[in-house]
Coordinates of C-alpha atoms and ligand atoms in Angstrom, one line a residue:
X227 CA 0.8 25.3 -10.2
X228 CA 0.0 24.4 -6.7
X229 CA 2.8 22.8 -4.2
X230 CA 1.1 19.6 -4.6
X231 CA 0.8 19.3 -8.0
X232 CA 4.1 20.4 -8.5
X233 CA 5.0 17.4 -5.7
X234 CA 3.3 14.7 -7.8
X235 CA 4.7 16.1 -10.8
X236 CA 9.0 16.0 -9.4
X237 CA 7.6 11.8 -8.0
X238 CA 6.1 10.6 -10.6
X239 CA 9.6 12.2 -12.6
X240 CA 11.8 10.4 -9.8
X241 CA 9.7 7.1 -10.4
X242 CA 10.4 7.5 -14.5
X243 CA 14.3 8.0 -13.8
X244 CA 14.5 5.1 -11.4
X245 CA 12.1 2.7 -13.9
X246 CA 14.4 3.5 -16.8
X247 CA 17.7 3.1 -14.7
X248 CA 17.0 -0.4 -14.7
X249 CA 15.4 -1.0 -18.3
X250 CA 11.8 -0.9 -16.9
X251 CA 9.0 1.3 -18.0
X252 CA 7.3 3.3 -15.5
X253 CA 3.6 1.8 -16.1
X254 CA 5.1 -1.1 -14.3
X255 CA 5.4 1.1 -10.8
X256 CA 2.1 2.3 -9.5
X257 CA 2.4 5.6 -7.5
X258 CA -0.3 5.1 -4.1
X259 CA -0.5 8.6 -2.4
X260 CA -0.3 8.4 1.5
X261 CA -2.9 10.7 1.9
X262 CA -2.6 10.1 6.2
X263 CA -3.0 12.9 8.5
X264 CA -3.7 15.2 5.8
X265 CA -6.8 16.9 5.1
X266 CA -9.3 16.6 2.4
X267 CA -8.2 19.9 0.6
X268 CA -5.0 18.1 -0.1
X269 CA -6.7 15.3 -1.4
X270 CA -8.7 17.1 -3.5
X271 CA -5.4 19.0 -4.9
X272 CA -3.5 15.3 -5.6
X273 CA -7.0 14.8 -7.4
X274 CA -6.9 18.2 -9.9
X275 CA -3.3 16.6 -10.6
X276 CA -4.6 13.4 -11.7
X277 CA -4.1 10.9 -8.8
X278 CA -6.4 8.7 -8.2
X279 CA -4.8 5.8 -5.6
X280 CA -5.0 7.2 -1.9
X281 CA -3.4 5.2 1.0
X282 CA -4.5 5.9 4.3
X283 CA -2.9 4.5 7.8
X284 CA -6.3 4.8 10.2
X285 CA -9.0 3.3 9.4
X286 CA -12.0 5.9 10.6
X287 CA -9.6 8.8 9.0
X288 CA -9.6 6.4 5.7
X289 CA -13.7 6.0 6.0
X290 CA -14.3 9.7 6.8
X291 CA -12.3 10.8 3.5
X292 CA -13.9 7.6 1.4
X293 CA -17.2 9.0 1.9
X294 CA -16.4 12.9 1.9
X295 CA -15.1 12.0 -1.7
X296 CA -18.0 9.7 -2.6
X297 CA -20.2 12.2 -2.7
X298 CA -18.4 14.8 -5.0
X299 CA -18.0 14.4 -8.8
X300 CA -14.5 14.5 -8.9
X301 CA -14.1 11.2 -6.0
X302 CA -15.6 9.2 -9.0
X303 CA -13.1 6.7 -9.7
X304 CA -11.1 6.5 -6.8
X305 CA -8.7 3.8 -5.2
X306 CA -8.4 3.6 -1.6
X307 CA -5.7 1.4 0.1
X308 CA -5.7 0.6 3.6
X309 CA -1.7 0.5 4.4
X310 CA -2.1 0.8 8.8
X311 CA -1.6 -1.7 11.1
X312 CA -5.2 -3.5 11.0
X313 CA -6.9 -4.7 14.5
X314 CA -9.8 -7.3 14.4
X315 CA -12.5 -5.0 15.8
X316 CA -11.7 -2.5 12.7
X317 CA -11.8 -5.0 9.8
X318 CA -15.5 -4.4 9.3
X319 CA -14.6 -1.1 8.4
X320 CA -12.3 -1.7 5.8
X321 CA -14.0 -4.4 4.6
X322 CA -16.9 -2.1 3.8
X323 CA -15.1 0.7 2.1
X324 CA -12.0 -0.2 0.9
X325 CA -10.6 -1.8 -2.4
X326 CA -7.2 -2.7 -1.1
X327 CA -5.5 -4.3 1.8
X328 CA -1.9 -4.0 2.3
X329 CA -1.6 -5.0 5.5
X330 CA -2.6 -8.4 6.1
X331 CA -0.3 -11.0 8.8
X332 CA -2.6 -13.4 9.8
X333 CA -5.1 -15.6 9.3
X334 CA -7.9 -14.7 11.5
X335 CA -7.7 -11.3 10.2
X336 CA -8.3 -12.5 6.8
X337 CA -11.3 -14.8 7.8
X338 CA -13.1 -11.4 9.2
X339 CA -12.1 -9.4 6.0
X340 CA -13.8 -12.2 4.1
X341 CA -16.9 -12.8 6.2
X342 CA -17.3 -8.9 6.0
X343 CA -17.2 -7.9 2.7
X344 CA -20.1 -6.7 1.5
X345 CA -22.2 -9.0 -1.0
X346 CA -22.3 -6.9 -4.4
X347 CA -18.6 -5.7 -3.8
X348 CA -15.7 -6.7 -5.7
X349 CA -13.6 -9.2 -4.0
X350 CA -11.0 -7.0 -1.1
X351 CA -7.3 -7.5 -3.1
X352 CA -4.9 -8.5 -0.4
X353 CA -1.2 -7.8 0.0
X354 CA 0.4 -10.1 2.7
X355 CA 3.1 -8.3 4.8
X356 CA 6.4 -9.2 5.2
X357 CA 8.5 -8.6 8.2
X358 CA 11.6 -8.7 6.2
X359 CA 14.0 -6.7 8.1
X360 CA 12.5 -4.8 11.4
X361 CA 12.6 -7.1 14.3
X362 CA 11.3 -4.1 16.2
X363 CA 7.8 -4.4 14.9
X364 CA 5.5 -6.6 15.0
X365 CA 4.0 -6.0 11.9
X366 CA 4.2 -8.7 8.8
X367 CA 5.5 -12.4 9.0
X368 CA 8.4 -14.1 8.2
X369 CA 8.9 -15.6 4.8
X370 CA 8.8 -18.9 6.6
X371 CA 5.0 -18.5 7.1
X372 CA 4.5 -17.3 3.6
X373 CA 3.4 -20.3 2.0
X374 CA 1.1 -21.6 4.3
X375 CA -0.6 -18.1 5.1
X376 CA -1.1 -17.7 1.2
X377 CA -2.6 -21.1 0.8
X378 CA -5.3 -20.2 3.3
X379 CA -5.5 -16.6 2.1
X380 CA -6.5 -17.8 -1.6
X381 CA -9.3 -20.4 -1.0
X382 CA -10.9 -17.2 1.0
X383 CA -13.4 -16.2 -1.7
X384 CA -13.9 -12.9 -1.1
X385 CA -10.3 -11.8 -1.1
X386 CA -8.0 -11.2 -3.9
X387 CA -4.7 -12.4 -2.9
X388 CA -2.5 -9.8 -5.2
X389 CA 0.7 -9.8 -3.3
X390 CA 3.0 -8.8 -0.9
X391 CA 3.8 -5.6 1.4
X392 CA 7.0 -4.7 3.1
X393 CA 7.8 -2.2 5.1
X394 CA 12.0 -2.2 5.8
X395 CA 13.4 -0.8 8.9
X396 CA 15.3 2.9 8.2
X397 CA 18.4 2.3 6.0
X398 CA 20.2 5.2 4.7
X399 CA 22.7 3.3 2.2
X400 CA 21.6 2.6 -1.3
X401 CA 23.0 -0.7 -1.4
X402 CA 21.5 -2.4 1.1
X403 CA 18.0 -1.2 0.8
X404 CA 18.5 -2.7 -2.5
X405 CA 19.9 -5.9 -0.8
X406 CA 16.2 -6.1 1.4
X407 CA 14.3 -4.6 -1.5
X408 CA 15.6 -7.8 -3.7
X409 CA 14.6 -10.4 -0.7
X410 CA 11.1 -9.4 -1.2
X411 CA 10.9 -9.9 -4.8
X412 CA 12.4 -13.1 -5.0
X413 CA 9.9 -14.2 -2.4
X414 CA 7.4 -12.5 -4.5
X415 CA 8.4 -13.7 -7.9
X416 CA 8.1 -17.5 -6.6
X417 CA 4.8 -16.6 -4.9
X418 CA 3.8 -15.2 -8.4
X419 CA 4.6 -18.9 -10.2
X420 CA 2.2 -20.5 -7.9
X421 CA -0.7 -17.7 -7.9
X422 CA -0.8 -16.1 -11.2
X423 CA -3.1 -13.6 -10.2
X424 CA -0.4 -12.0 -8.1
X425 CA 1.1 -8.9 -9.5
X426 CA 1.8 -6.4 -6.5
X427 CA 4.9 -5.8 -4.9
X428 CA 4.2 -2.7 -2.5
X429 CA 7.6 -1.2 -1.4
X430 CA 9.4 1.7 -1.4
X431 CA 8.9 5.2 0.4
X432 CA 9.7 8.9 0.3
X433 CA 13.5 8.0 1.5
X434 CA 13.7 5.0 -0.4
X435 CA 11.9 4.7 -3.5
X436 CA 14.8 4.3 -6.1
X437 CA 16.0 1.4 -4.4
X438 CA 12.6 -0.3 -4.1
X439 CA 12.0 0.2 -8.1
X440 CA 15.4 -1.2 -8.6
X441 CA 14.9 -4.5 -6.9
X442 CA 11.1 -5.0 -8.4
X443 CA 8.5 -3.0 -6.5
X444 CA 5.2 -2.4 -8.4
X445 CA 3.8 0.0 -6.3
X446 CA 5.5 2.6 -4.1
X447 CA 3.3 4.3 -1.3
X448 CA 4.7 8.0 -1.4
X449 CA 3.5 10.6 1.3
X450 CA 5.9 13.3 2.7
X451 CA 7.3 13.9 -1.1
X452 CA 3.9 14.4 -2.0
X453 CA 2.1 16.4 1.0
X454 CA 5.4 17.2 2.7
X455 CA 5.8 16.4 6.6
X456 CA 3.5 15.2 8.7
X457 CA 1.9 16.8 11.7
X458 CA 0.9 14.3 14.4
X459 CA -0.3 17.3 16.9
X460 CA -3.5 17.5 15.4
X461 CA -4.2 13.7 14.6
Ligands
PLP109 C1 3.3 6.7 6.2 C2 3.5 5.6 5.3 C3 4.1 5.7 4.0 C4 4.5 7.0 3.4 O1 5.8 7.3 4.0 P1 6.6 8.6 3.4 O2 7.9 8.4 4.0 O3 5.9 9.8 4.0 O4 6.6 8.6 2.0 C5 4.2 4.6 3.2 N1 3.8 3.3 3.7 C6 3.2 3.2 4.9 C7 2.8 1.8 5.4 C8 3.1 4.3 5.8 O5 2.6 4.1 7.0

């Protein structure tokens, strides 16, 4: 068995122990590979071991991969996620080629996503993103501008609003990635009441995926336990 598939195998067991800590079965956590930086041959190998949801950081990287796999008989049912930091002049892009977005944090963005989407493609689903604990970035919004942001996000009609996406500063202690872990899903349980078709709570990482499936996550977005570290030299 290759490292990779050996990878997947050890997550997808980690996700299983944490789901049934908590009394909840591991369909309800959704593993997205983070498939960034790394090249196709990787891919390929997550693939062989039956993965099919990629998450990818830059968009041209994401497109080149997209199409690469397009072509070839095993990209057929694929699932790519868009998970960078998204800049206007790049939204046509993802628009085009992707089925998820899980970085949406404003309004304009989500107008051009819209507009963009190609006619004859399913409707772009849409994570909002939260800045729930990292003042340092500038990535997400704060719960305050949840509602309002949602609102206009939903009567978009090209754009599945699915949920919400957080990315929590570095926390080594258990507990209190739980404690951030569990602000998100309360704000995503009450945004859930209001839009039914929400479903997605996208947290949880290599370094803190047990917490993230404690406190509600859906969907964990997985890389370095999967492909192992990253090398930024090349990119
Ligand atoms: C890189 C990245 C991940 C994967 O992180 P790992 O710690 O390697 O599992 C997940 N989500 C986002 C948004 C990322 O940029």
């Amino acid at each position: 068995m290759s490292t990779i598939q050996q990878n997947l195998q050890d997550v997808r067991s980690r996700i299983d122990a944490a789901a049934q800590r908590c009394a909840r079965t591991p369909e309800e956590v959704k593993l997205l590979a983070v498939s960034k930086t790394k090249p196709v041959a990787a891919i390929a190998e997550a693939i062989a071991a039956g993965q099919h949801a990629f998450g990818e950081n830059y968009v041209q990287e994401g497109v080149d991969k997209i199409q690469h796999f397009a072509l070839l008989p095993e990209g057929t049912g694929l699932e790519w996620h868009f998970i960078g930091p998204l800049q206007s002049n790049k939204s046509k892009l993802v628009a085009e080629h992707f089925a998820w977005c899980h970085t949406l944090d404003r309004l304009r963005i989500a107008q051009r996503l819209n507009d963009q989407r190609p006619t004859g493609m399913p409707p772009l689903n849409v994570l909002i993103q939260i800045n729930i604990s990292d003042e340092q970035s500038k990535s997400g919004i704060v719960l305050d501008e949840l509602p309002a942001l949602a609102e206009a996000v939903v009567a978009l009609p090209n754009l599945s609003l699915r949920g919400l996406m957080a990315i929590p500063a570095p926390e080594a202690d258990y507990q209190r990635q739980l404690a951030v872990f569990s602000q998100m899903n309360e704000a995503f349980l009450a945004l859930k009441q209001r839009y039914p078709q929400v479903d997605t709570l996208s947290m949880g990482m290599t370094d803190d995926m047990a917490a993230a499936i404690a406190a509600g996550s859906t969907l964990v977005r997985i890389g370095t336990a999967i492909f192992g570290a990253r090398d930024y030299s090349k990119a």
